[in-house]
Amino acid sequence: MNELDTPTVPAHRGDPLAEQRAMARSAAVVDRSDRGVIAVPGDDRLSWLHLILTQHVSELPADTGTETLVLDANGRVLHHAVVAHVGDAVYLDTEPGELPELLAYLTKMVFWSKVEPRDASAELAVLSVVGPDTPAVLQAAGVPVPQRPHGALALPGSAGFVRRMDWPAPDAADLLVPRAELPTWWERLTGAGARPAGTMAFDALRVEATRPRLGVDTDERTIPHEAGWIGSAVHLTKGCYRGQETVARVANLGRPPRRLVRLHLDGGDEHLPGPGDPVLRDGRAVGRVGSVVQHHELGPVALALVKRSVPVDADLVAGEGEHASPATIDPDSYAPDDDAPRPGRAAQLRTRTTH
């Protein structure tokens, strides 16, 4: 399978709001088989990936995973991937359409390392079970249940694995199943109690959790701190990787210029903004709109990157023209800045006072 063969996955299964409610109250399964999957086998897989990725993976135990980024030289986000170390390989699954560029970069960085990164999208497809009943669904389907987020276990009697997740809802799991067996696994999970759902429901819960999607909630200028990826996908004390200087400088000396927030929108379905539209305050652009969804409880909401100077109670407009919608920041998504200087800046101030 190549980029031109990326499958189309259903946006909904007839009732996206009911599908969201199932994710919030019981469990639903979503076909996310359009995601690209890269396999990295080889004796040097962990040490080699550790030099390339933003996350600390040199000692990543077997049957565990994490999230990670690939940055450019200026610290801007190029790729986001979810990682699992299962068997004799590390697997990275990433956004639809992103695999060719990411795989080309990984291949270019092999040099003399004992690794063989390859496109495994024709081998494995992603299904996601979301909701508080996820463990029960997995058990009923005969799937082992990892005990903690990012725990990963091989599927019994089949290639692939299951990985526990803590988003888009507090309890979820990704199953990377043999692509040829995708219909069989779908029936197996729905038969075990998961309601069929589409990507609209998945995205609605992702927006509720303020979890960004690469290329939708980010742009070419996004650095990890703005999107909330420090910690979950970026390890601040690991060794060198491309873009690390920017990550360390912002963490130690300053604050990122923008922050990711959730917006409540006051507009009808036909007048909602779209990804990339501006966020305006008093007629001036102060940010960009990302994911826009209809949430089963919150109504129309969106993620947006806004300037750090925008206060939480600002009156905003998301979008322009007929797609303009009054917008307000959800205070639960807004982490106010403390007044303490950043760690590196505090050290500079201490040095000055002792001389």
PDB file of N, CA and C in Angstrom, residues 54 71-76 223-225 234-236 238-254:
ATOM      1  N   THR A  54      11.966  12.727  19.494  1.00  0.00           N
ATOM      2  CA  THR A  54      11.963  13.643  20.639  1.00  0.00           C
ATOM      3  C   THR A  54      11.752  12.930  21.963  1.00  0.00           C
ATOM      4  N   LEU A  71      11.130  16.729  14.565  1.00  0.00           N
ATOM      5  CA  LEU A  71      11.180  18.182  14.408  1.00  0.00           C
ATOM      6  C   LEU A  71      12.134  18.561  13.285  1.00  0.00           C
ATOM      7  N   ASP A  72      11.990  19.790  12.790  1.00  0.00           N
ATOM      8  CA  ASP A  72      12.999  20.307  11.877  1.00  0.00           C
ATOM      9  C   ASP A  72      14.101  20.975  12.690  1.00  0.00           C
ATOM     10  N   ALA A  73      15.072  21.549  12.014  1.00  0.00           N
ATOM     11  CA  ALA A  73      16.222  22.119  12.711  1.00  0.00           C
ATOM     12  C   ALA A  73      15.852  23.298  13.597  1.00  0.00           C
ATOM     13  N   ASN A  74      14.718  23.928  13.328  1.00  0.00           N
ATOM     14  CA  ASN A  74      14.262  25.062  14.133  1.00  0.00           C
ATOM     15  C   ASN A  74      13.275  24.659  15.225  1.00  0.00           C
ATOM     16  N   GLY A  75      13.106  23.363  15.436  1.00  0.00           N
ATOM     17  CA  GLY A  75      12.225  22.890  16.500  1.00  0.00           C
ATOM     18  C   GLY A  75      10.756  22.860  16.141  1.00  0.00           C
ATOM     19  N   ARG A  76      10.417  23.025  14.869  1.00  0.00           N
ATOM     20  CA  ARG A  76       9.016  22.984  14.449  1.00  0.00           C
ATOM     21  C   ARG A  76       8.600  21.548  14.158  1.00  0.00           C
ATOM     22  N   ILE A 223       5.563  24.692  17.388  1.00  0.00           N
ATOM     23  CA  ILE A 223       6.586  24.010  18.178  1.00  0.00           C
ATOM     24  C   ILE A 223       5.871  23.176  19.244  1.00  0.00           C
ATOM     25  N   PRO A 224       6.526  22.148  19.780  1.00  0.00           N
ATOM     26  CA  PRO A 224       5.830  21.202  20.664  1.00  0.00           C
ATOM     27  C   PRO A 224       5.142  21.833  21.861  1.00  0.00           C
ATOM     28  N   HIS A 225       5.741  22.876  22.450  1.00  0.00           N
ATOM     29  CA  HIS A 225       5.185  23.500  23.657  1.00  0.00           C
ATOM     30  C   HIS A 225       3.797  24.079  23.399  1.00  0.00           C
ATOM     31  N   VAL A 234       7.524  14.601  24.093  1.00  0.00           N
ATOM     32  CA  VAL A 234       8.860  15.202  24.117  1.00  0.00           C
ATOM     33  C   VAL A 234       9.458  15.030  25.506  1.00  0.00           C
ATOM     34  N   HIS A 235      10.664  14.462  25.559  1.00  0.00           N
ATOM     35  CA  HIS A 235      11.388  14.289  26.816  1.00  0.00           C
ATOM     36  C   HIS A 235      12.396  15.425  26.939  1.00  0.00           C
ATOM     37  N   LEU A 236      12.279  16.217  27.992  1.00  0.00           N
ATOM     38  CA  LEU A 236      13.071  17.441  28.083  1.00  0.00           C
ATOM     39  C   LEU A 236      14.529  17.216  28.484  1.00  0.00           C
ATOM     40  N   LYS A 238      16.499  14.325  27.652  1.00  0.00           N
ATOM     41  CA  LYS A 238      17.248  13.337  26.866  1.00  0.00           C
ATOM     42  C   LYS A 238      18.317  14.031  26.032  1.00  0.00           C
ATOM     43  N   GLY A 239      19.143  13.246  25.374  1.00  0.00           N
ATOM     44  CA  GLY A 239      20.247  13.785  24.593  1.00  0.00           C
ATOM     45  C   GLY A 239      19.810  14.466  23.316  1.00  0.00           C
ATOM     46  N   CYS A 240      20.791  14.738  22.467  1.00  0.00           N
ATOM     47  CA  CYS A 240      20.571  15.576  21.295  1.00  0.00           C
ATOM     48  C   CYS A 240      19.682  14.902  20.260  1.00  0.00           C
ATOM     49  N   TYR A 241      18.866  15.716  19.593  1.00  0.00           N
ATOM     50  CA  TYR A 241      18.091  15.331  18.433  1.00  0.00           C
ATOM     51  C   TYR A 241      17.828  16.611  17.668  1.00  0.00           C
ATOM     52  N   ARG A 242      17.470  16.501  16.426  1.00  0.00           N
ATOM     53  CA  ARG A 242      17.245  17.689  15.613  1.00  0.00           C
ATOM     54  C   ARG A 242      16.121  18.528  16.199  1.00  0.00           C
ATOM     55  N   GLY A 243      16.391  19.816  16.394  1.00  0.00           N
ATOM     56  CA  GLY A 243      15.403  20.726  16.944  1.00  0.00           C
ATOM     57  C   GLY A 243      15.445  20.862  18.455  1.00  0.00           C
ATOM     58  N   GLN A 244      16.337  20.105  19.112  1.00  0.00           N
ATOM     59  CA  GLN A 244      16.361  20.121  20.575  1.00  0.00           C
ATOM     60  C   GLN A 244      16.703  21.496  21.139  1.00  0.00           C
ATOM     61  N   GLU A 245      17.532  22.266  20.424  1.00  0.00           N
ATOM     62  CA  GLU A 245      17.934  23.577  20.953  1.00  0.00           C
ATOM     63  C   GLU A 245      16.722  24.477  21.189  1.00  0.00           C
ATOM     64  N   THR A 246      15.796  24.481  20.250  1.00  0.00           N
ATOM     65  CA  THR A 246      14.587  25.289  20.423  1.00  0.00           C
ATOM     66  C   THR A 246      13.756  24.780  21.586  1.00  0.00           C
ATOM     67  N   VAL A 247      13.586  23.468  21.681  1.00  0.00           N
ATOM     68  CA  VAL A 247      12.800  22.884  22.767  1.00  0.00           C
ATOM     69  C   VAL A 247      13.388  23.285  24.115  1.00  0.00           C
ATOM     70  N   ALA A 248      14.701  23.141  24.265  1.00  0.00           N
ATOM     71  CA  ALA A 248      15.338  23.465  25.541  1.00  0.00           C
ATOM     72  C   ALA A 248      15.279  24.961  25.835  1.00  0.00           C
ATOM     73  N   ARG A 249      15.478  25.786  24.819  1.00  0.00           N
ATOM     74  CA  ARG A 249      15.490  27.238  25.036  1.00  0.00           C
ATOM     75  C   ARG A 249      14.133  27.732  25.509  1.00  0.00           C
ATOM     76  N   VAL A 250      13.069  27.255  24.860  1.00  0.00           N
ATOM     77  CA  VAL A 250      11.730  27.695  25.265  1.00  0.00           C
ATOM     78  C   VAL A 250      11.388  27.173  26.653  1.00  0.00           C
ATOM     79  N   ALA A 251      11.768  25.936  26.946  1.00  0.00           N
ATOM     80  CA  ALA A 251      11.458  25.355  28.251  1.00  0.00           C
ATOM     81  C   ALA A 251      12.204  26.050  29.377  1.00  0.00           C
ATOM     82  N   ASN A 252      13.426  26.491  29.104  1.00  0.00           N
ATOM     83  CA  ASN A 252      14.277  27.025  30.170  1.00  0.00           C
ATOM     84  C   ASN A 252      14.308  28.540  30.255  1.00  0.00           C
ATOM     85  N   LEU A 253      14.055  29.225  29.143  1.00  0.00           N
ATOM     86  CA  LEU A 253      14.250  30.673  29.136  1.00  0.00           C
ATOM     87  C   LEU A 253      12.988  31.478  28.828  1.00  0.00           C
ATOM     88  N   GLY A 254      11.999  30.873  28.234  1.00  0.00           N
ATOM     89  CA  GLY A 254      10.834  31.671  27.847  1.00  0.00           C
ATOM     90  C   GLY A 254       9.568  30.860  27.815  1.00  0.00           C
TER      91      GLY A 254
END
